[in-house]
Coordinates of C-alpha atoms and ligand atoms in Angstrom, one line a residue:
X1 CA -0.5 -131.1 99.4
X2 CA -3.6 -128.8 98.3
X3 CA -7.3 -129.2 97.8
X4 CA -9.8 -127.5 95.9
X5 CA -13.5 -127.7 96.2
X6 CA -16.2 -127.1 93.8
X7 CA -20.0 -126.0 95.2
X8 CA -23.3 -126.4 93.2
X9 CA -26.4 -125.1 94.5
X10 CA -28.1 -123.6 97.5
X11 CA -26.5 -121.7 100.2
X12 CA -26.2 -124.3 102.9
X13 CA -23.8 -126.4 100.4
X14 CA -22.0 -122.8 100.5
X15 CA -21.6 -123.2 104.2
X16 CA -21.0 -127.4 104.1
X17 CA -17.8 -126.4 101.5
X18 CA -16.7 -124.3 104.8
X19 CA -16.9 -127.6 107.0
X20 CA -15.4 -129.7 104.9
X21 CA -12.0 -127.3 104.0
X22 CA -11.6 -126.5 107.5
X23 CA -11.8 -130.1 108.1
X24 CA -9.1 -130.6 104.8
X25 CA -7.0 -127.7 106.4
X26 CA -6.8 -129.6 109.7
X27 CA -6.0 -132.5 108.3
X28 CA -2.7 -130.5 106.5
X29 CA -4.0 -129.5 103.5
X30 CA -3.9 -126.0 101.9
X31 CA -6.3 -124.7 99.2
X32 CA -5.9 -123.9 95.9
X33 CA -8.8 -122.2 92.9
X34 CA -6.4 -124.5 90.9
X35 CA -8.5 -127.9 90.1
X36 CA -5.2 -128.6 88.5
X37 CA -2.9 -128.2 91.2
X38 CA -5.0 -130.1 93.8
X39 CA -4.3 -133.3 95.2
X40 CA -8.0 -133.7 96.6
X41 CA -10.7 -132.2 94.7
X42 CA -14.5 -131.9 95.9
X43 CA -17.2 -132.1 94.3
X44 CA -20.1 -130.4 97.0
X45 CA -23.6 -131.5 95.1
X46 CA -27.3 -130.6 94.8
X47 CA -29.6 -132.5 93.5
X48 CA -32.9 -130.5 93.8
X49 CA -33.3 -130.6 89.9
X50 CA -31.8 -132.8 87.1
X51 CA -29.4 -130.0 85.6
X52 CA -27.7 -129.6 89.2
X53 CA -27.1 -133.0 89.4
X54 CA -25.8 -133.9 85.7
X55 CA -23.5 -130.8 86.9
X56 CA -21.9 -132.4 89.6
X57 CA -21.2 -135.6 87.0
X58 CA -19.8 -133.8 84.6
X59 CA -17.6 -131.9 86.5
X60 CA -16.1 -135.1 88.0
X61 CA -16.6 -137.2 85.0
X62 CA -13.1 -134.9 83.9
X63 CA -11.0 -136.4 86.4
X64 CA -10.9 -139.5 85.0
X65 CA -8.2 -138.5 82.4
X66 CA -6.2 -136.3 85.1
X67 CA -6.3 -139.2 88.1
X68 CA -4.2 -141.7 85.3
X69 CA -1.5 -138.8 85.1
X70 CA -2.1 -138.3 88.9
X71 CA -2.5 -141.6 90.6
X72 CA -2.9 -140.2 94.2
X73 CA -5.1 -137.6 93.3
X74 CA -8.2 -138.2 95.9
X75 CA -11.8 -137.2 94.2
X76 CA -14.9 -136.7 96.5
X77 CA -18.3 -136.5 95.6
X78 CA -20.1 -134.8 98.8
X79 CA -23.3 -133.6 99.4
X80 CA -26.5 -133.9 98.1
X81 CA -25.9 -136.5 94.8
X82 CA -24.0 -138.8 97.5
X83 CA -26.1 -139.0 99.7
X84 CA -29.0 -140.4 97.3
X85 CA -26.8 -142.4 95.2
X86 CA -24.5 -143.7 97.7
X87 CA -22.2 -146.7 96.1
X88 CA -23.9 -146.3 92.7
X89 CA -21.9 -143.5 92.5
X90 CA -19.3 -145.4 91.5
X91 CA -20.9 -146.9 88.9
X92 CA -21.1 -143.5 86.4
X93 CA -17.8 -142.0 88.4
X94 CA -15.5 -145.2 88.6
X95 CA -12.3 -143.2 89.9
X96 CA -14.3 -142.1 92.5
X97 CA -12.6 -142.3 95.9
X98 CA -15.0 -141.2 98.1
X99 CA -18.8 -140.5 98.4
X100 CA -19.5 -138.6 101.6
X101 CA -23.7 -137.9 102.1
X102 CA -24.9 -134.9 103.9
X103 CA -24.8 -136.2 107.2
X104 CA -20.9 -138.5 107.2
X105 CA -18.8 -135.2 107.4
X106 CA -17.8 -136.1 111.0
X107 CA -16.0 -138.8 109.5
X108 CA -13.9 -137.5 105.7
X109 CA -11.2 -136.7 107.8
X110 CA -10.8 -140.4 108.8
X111 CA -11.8 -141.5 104.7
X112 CA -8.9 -139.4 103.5
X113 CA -6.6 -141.0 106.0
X114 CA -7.6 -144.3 104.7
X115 CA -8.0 -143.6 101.1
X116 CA -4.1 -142.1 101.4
X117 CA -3.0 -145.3 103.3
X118 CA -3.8 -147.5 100.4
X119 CA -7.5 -147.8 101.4
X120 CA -10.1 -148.3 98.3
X121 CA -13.1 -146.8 97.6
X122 CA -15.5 -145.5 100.6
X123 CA -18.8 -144.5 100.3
X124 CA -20.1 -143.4 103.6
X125 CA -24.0 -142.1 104.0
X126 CA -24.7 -143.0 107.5
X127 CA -26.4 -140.5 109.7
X128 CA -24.3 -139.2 112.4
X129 CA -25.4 -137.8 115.8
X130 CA -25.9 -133.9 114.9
X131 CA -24.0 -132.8 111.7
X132 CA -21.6 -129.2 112.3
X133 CA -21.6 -129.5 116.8
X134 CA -18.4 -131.9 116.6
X135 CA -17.1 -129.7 113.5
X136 CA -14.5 -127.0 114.2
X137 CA -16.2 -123.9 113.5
X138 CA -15.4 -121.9 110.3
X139 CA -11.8 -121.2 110.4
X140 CA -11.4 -120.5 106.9
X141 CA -12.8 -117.5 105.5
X142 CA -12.4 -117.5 101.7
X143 CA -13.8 -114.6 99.8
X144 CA -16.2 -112.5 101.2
X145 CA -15.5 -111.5 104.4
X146 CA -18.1 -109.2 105.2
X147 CA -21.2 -111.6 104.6
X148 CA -21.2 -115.5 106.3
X149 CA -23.8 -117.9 105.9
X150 CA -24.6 -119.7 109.3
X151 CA -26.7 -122.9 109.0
X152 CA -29.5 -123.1 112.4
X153 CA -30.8 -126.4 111.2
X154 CA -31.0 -128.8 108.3
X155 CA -33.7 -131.4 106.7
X156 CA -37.5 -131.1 106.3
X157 CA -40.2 -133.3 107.4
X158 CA -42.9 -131.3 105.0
X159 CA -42.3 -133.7 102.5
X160 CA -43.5 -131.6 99.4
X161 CA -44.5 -134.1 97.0
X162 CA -41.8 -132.7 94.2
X163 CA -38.5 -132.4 96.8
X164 CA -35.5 -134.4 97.1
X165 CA -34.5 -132.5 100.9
X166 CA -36.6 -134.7 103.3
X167 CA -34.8 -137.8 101.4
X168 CA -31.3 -136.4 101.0
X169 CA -31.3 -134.5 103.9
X170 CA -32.7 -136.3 106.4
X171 CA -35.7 -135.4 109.0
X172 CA -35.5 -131.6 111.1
X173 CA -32.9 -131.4 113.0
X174 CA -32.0 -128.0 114.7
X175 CA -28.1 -126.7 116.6
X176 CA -28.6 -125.8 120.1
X177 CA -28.9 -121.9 120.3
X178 CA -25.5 -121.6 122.1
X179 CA -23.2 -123.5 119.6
X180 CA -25.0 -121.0 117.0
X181 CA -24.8 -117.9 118.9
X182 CA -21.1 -119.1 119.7
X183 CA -20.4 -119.4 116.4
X184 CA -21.7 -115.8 115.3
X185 CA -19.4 -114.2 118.1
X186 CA -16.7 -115.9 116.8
X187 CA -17.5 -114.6 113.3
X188 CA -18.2 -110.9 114.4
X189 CA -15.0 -111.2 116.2
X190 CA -13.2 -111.8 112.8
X191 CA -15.2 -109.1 111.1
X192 CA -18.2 -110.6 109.5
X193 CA -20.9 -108.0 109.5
X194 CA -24.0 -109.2 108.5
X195 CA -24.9 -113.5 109.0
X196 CA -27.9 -115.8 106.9
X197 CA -29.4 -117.8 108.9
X198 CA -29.9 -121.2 107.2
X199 CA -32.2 -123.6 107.1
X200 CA -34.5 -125.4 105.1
X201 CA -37.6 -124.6 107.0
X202 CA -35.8 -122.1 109.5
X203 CA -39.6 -121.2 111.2
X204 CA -40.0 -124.5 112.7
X205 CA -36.6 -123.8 114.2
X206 CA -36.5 -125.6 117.8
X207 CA -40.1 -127.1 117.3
X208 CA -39.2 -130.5 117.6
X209 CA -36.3 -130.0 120.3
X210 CA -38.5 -128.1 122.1
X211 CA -36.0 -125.2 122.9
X212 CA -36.1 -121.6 122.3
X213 CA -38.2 -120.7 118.9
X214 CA -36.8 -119.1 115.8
X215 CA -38.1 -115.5 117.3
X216 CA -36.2 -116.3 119.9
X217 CA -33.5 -117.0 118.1
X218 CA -33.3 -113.9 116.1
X219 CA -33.7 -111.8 119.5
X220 CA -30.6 -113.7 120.7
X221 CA -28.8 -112.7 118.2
X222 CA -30.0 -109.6 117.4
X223 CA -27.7 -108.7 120.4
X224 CA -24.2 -110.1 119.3
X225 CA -21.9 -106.8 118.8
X226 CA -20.4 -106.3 115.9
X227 CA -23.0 -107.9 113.4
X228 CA -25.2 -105.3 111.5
X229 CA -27.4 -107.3 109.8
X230 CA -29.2 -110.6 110.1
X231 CA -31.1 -112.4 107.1
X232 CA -32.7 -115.7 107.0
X233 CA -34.0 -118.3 104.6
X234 CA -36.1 -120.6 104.0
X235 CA -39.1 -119.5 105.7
X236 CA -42.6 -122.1 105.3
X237 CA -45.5 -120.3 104.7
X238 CA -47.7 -122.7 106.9
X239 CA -45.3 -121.7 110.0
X240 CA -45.1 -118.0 109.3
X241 CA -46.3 -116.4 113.1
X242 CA -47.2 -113.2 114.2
X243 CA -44.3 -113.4 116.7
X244 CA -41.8 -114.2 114.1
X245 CA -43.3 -110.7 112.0
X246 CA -43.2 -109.0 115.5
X247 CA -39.8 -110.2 115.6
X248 CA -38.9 -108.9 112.1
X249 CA -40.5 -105.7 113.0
X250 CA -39.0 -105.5 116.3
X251 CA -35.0 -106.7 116.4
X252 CA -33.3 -103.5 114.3
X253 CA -30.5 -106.3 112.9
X254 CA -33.0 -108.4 111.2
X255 CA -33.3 -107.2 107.6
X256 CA -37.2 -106.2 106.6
X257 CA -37.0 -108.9 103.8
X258 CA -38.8 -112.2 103.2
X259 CA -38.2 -115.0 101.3
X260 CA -41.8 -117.0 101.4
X261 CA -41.8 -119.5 98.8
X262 CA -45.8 -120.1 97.3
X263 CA -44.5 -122.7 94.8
X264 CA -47.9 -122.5 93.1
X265 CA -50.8 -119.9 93.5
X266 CA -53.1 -122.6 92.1
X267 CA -55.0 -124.3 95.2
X268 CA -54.9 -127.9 93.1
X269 CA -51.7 -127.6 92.4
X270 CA -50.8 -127.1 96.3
X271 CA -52.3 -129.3 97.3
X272 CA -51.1 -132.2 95.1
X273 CA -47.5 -130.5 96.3
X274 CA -48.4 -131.1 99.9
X275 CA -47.8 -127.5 101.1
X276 CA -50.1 -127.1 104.0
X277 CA -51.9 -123.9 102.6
X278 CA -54.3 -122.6 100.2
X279 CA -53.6 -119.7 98.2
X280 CA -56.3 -117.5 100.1
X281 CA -53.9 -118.2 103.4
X282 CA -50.6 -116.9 101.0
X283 CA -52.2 -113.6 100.7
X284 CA -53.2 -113.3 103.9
X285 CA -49.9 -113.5 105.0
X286 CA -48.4 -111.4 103.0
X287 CA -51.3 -109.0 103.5
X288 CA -50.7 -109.4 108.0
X289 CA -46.6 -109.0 106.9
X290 CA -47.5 -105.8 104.7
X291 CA -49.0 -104.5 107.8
X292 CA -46.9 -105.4 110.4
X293 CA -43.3 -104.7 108.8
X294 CA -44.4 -101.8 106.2
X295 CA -42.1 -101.5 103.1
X296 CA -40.9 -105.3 103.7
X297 CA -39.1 -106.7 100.8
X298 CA -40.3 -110.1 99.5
X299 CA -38.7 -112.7 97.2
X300 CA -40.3 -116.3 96.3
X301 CA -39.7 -120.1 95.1
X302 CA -42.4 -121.0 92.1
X303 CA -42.3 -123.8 90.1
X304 CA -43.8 -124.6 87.0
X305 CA -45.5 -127.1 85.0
X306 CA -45.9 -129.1 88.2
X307 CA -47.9 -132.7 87.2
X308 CA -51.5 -132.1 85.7
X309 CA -50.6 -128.1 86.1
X310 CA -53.4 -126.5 83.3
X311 CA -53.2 -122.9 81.9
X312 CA -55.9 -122.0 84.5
X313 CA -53.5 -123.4 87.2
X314 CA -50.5 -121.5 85.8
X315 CA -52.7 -118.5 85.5
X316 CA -54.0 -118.9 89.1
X317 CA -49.9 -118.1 89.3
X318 CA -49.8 -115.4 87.2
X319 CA -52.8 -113.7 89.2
X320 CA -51.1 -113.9 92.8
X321 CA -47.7 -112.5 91.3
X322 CA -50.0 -109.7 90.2
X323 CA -51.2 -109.5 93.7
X324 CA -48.5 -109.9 95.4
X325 CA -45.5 -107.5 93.1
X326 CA -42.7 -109.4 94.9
X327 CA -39.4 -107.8 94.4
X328 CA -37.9 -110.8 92.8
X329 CA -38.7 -114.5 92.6
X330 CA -36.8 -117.2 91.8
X331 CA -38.8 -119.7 89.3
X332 CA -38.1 -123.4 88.3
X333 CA -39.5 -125.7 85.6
X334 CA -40.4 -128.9 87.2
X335 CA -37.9 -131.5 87.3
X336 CA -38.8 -135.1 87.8
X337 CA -36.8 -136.1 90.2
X338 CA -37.3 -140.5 91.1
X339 CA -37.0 -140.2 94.8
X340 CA -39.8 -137.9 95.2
X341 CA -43.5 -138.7 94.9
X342 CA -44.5 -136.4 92.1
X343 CA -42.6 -138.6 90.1
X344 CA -45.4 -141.1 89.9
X345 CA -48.1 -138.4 89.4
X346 CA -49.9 -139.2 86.0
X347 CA -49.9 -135.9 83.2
X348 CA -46.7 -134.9 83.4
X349 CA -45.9 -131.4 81.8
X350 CA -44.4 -131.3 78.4
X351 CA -40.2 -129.9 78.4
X352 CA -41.6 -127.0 75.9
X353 CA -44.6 -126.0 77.9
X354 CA -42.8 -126.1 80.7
X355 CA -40.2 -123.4 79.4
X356 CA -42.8 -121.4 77.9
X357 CA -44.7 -121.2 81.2
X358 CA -41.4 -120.2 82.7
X359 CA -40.5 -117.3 80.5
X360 CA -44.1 -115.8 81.0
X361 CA -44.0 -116.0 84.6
X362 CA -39.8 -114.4 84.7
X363 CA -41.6 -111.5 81.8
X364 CA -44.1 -110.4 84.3
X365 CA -41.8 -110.5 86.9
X366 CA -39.2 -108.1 85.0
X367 CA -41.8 -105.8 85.1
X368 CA -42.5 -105.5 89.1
X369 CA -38.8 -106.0 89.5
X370 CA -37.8 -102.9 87.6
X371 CA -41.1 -101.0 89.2
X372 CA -39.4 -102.0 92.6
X373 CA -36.0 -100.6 91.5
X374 CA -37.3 -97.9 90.2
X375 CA -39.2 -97.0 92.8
X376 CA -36.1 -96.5 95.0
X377 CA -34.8 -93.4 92.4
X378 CA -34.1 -90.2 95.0
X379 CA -34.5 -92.5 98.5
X380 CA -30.8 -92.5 100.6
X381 CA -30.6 -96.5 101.4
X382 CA -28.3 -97.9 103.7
X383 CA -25.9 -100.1 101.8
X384 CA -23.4 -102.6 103.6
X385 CA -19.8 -102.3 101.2
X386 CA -19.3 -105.6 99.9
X387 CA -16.5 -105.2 97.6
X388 CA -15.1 -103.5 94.4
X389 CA -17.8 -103.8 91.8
X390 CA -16.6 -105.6 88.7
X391 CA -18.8 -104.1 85.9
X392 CA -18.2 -100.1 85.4
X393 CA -21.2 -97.7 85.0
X394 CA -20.9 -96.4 81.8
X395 CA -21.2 -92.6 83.5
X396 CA -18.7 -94.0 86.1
X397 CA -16.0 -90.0 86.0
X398 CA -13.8 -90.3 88.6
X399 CA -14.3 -87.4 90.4
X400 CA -11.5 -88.0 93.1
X401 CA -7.9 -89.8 93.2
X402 CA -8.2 -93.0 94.1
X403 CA -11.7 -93.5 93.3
X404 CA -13.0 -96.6 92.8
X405 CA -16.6 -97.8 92.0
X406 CA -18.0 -99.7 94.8
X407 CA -20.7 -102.5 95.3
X408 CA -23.2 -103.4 98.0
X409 CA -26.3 -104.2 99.6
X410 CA -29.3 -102.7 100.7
X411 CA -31.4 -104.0 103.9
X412 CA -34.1 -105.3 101.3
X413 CA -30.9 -107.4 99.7
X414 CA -30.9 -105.0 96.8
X415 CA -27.3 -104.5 94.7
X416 CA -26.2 -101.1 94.6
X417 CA -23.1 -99.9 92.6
X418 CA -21.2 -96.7 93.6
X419 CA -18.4 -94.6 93.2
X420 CA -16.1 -93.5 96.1
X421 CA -12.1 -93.2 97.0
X422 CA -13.6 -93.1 101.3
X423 CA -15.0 -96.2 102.0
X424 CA -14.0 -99.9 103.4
X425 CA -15.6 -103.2 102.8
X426 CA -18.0 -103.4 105.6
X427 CA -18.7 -100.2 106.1
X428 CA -22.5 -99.3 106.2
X429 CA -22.9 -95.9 103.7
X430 CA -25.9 -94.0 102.5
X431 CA -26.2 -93.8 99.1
X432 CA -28.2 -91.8 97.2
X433 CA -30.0 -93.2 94.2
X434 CA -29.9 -92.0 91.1
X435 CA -30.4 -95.1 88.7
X436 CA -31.9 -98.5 88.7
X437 CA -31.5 -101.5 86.5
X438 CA -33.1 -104.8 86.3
X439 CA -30.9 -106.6 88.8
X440 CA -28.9 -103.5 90.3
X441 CA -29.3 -99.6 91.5
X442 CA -26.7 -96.9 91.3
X443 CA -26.1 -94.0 93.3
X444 CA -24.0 -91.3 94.8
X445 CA -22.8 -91.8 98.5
X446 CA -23.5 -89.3 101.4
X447 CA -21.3 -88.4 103.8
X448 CA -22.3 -86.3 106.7
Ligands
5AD501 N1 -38.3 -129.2 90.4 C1 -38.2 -127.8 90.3 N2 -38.0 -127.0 91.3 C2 -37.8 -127.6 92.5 N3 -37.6 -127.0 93.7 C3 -37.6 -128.0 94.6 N4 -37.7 -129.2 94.0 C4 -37.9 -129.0 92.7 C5 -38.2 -129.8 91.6 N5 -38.3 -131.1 91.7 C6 -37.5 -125.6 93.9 C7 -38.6 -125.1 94.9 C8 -37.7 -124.8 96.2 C9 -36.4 -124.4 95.6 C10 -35.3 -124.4 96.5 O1 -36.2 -125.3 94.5 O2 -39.1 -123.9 94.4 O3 -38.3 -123.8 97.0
SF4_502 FE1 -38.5 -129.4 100.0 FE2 -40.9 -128.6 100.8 FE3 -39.0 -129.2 102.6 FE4 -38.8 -127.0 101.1 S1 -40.4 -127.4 102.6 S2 -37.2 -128.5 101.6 S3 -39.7 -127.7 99.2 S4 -39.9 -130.6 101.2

């Protein structure tokens, strides 16, 4: 009997997929890339904007035909979607079996079970006492080997006024430090190199438990052996300390890279988002992080066309990506979404300004992106070996037998493509750069 599991969205559904097929493989399964060869599929969803979720209903929306060739074919809607629509599910996905919310993975194993003895539909989206501690811990390492996502805690109580998480993902809740720090070992011991730390507000780690704080955290595990690198996301401006910059600056593991999502650089627009911070406090920040961790990378969230956002707000935007020249950011057009309050804000942004607004914001961006890149021309950067690169530089001779063009990481989280016949996967090498691209660099490596 095999399963197959599809992922939408952020990172930590990454990581939930891992749960739930080590809980499929204990419960006999084996896994399969074939959707057509499975005899339980999953479907792990998002539903942070509307195209994520319509996603996750379209892809199961094709089973329908399949499950009346395959009558014990088991389909699973987890995640995100689930756990907001709960039994309506079923309603736009009738040959659903089984809806599983973010926080009822202690229980699929027991669903399946039931679903296979005959059972009918379950949808399950009650809480349970602290998601991943009663989980086995990832036993199934698909793809890449070197680089593991490690989730420290999940939910938000910031309640940003456009979000989805607090709703779908319940209040803050963080893992004690020594199932995480267990959990690392046991991936260094298996060869994992470099670990995310996830989180959707991983700053106010341990706040409400009140255990060890996230700089603690990072110290802790800025002494595992075997892992070379440690990165971490999200990170709240309003909980951004000089202790957690010290510890950037301090633990040699931890990456000098920050992702700090503004969301808006208008200060009416943050406010209506609920985000704690004025724009004046943003660039503060950024200005204490510039001096503190010199040369730090930075990446951010932004979303446009947020309710009642004018061309002065949007340009307010514009303005502190000038300021700022972050190496990339990740921008969204707002998407309504009914279980958030921004929903009911009146002046809602019109679909076309909205995607004008975007491409502006992702053309000025280009521009500091490929400044950033290009900046790095000549500089030997350390860059963790992730894998054979699929795309071939077009001046790509080999110069060796066996030569083989490589691709990677630098600490700032930058791609960089090489050629060499003497390297492994996970192997740190210093490459010299010759070229950069939008979205990667290329270089030469050095050996000693
Ligand atoms: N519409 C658009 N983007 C959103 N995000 C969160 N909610 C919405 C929404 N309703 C973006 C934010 C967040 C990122 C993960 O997704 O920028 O930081
Ligand atoms: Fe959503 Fe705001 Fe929490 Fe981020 S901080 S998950 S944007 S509510």
């Amino acid at each position: 009997m095999k399963y197959s599991i599809y992922t939408i969205g952020c990172q930590m559904n990454v990581y939930d997929s891992e749960k739930l097929a080590s809980i499929l493989n204990s419960c006999g399964f084996d896994r399969t890339d074939d959707m057509d060869k499975a005899d339980v599929v999953v479907c792990n969803t998002c539903s942070i904007r509307h195209k994520a979720e319509e996603k996750a209903y379209s892809f199961l929306g094709r089973f329908a035909r399949i499950k009346k060739k395959k009558p014990h074919l088991i389909t699973v809607m987890a995640g995100c979607v689930a756990q907001q629509e709960g039994e309506k599910a079923f309603e736009r996905v009738p040959h659903l079996d089984i809806v599983l919310g973010t926080r009822a993975f202690e229980r699929f194993s027991r669903h399946i079970r039931a679903i296979q003895s005959g059972s009918s539909r379950i949808a399950d989206i009650e809480d349970s006492a602290m998601i991943y501690e009663s989980l086995p811990d990832s036993e199934c390492f698909e793809g890449n080997q070197v680089s593991k996502f490690v989730t420290i805690m999940q939910g938000c109580e910031n309640f940003c006024t456009y979000c989805v998480v607090p709703y779908v993902r319940g209040r803050e809740r963080s893992r004690k430090p020594e199932h995480i720090i267990e959990e690392i070992r046991l991936l260094a011991d298996s060869g994992v190199k470099e670990v995310t730390l996830l989180g959707q507000n991983v700053n106010s780690y341990g706040r409400k438990e009140g255990g060890i704080s996230f700089s603690e955290l990072l110290k802790k595990i800025n002494d595992i052996a075997g892992i070379l690198r440690i990165r971490f996301a999200t990170s709240h401006p309003k909980d951004l300390s000089m202790d957690l910059m010290h510890a950037v600056r301090d633990c040699e593991k931890v990456c000098n890279h920050l992702h700090l999502p503004v969301q808006s650089g208008s200060d009416v627009i943050l406010k209506k988002m609920n985000r704690g911070y004025t724009r004046q406090y943003y660039l503060n920040k950024i200005d204490e992080l510039k001096e503190q961790c010199p040369d730090i990378s930075l990446s951010t969230d932004i979303i446009v066309g947020f309710p009642s956002e004018t061309m002065a707000d949007f340009n307010d935007t514009m303005d502190l990506i000038r300021k700022v020249e972050f190496d990339s950011i990740f921008a969204f057009a707002y998407s309504n979404r009914s279980s958030a309050p921004a929903a009911k804000f009146p002046d809602q942004v019109g679909e076309k300004e909205k995607l004008d607004r975007l491409n502006l914001l992702l053309q000025l961006q280009e521009g500091f992106t490929e400044k950033k890149n290009k900046a790095q021309i000549g500089k030997t950067l350390e860059v963790l070996v992730e894998g054979k690169s699929s795309k071939k530089h077009d001046g790509f001779v080999p110069l060796e037998k066996n030569m083989e063009q490589m691709t990677g990481r630098t600490v700032s989280n930058k791609i960089v493509h090489f050629p060499s016949a003497r390297v492994n996967i996970g192997d740190v090498v210093r490459i010299r750069i010759e070229e950069a691209y939008p979205h990667s660099l290329w270089g030469y490596p050095e050996f000693d």
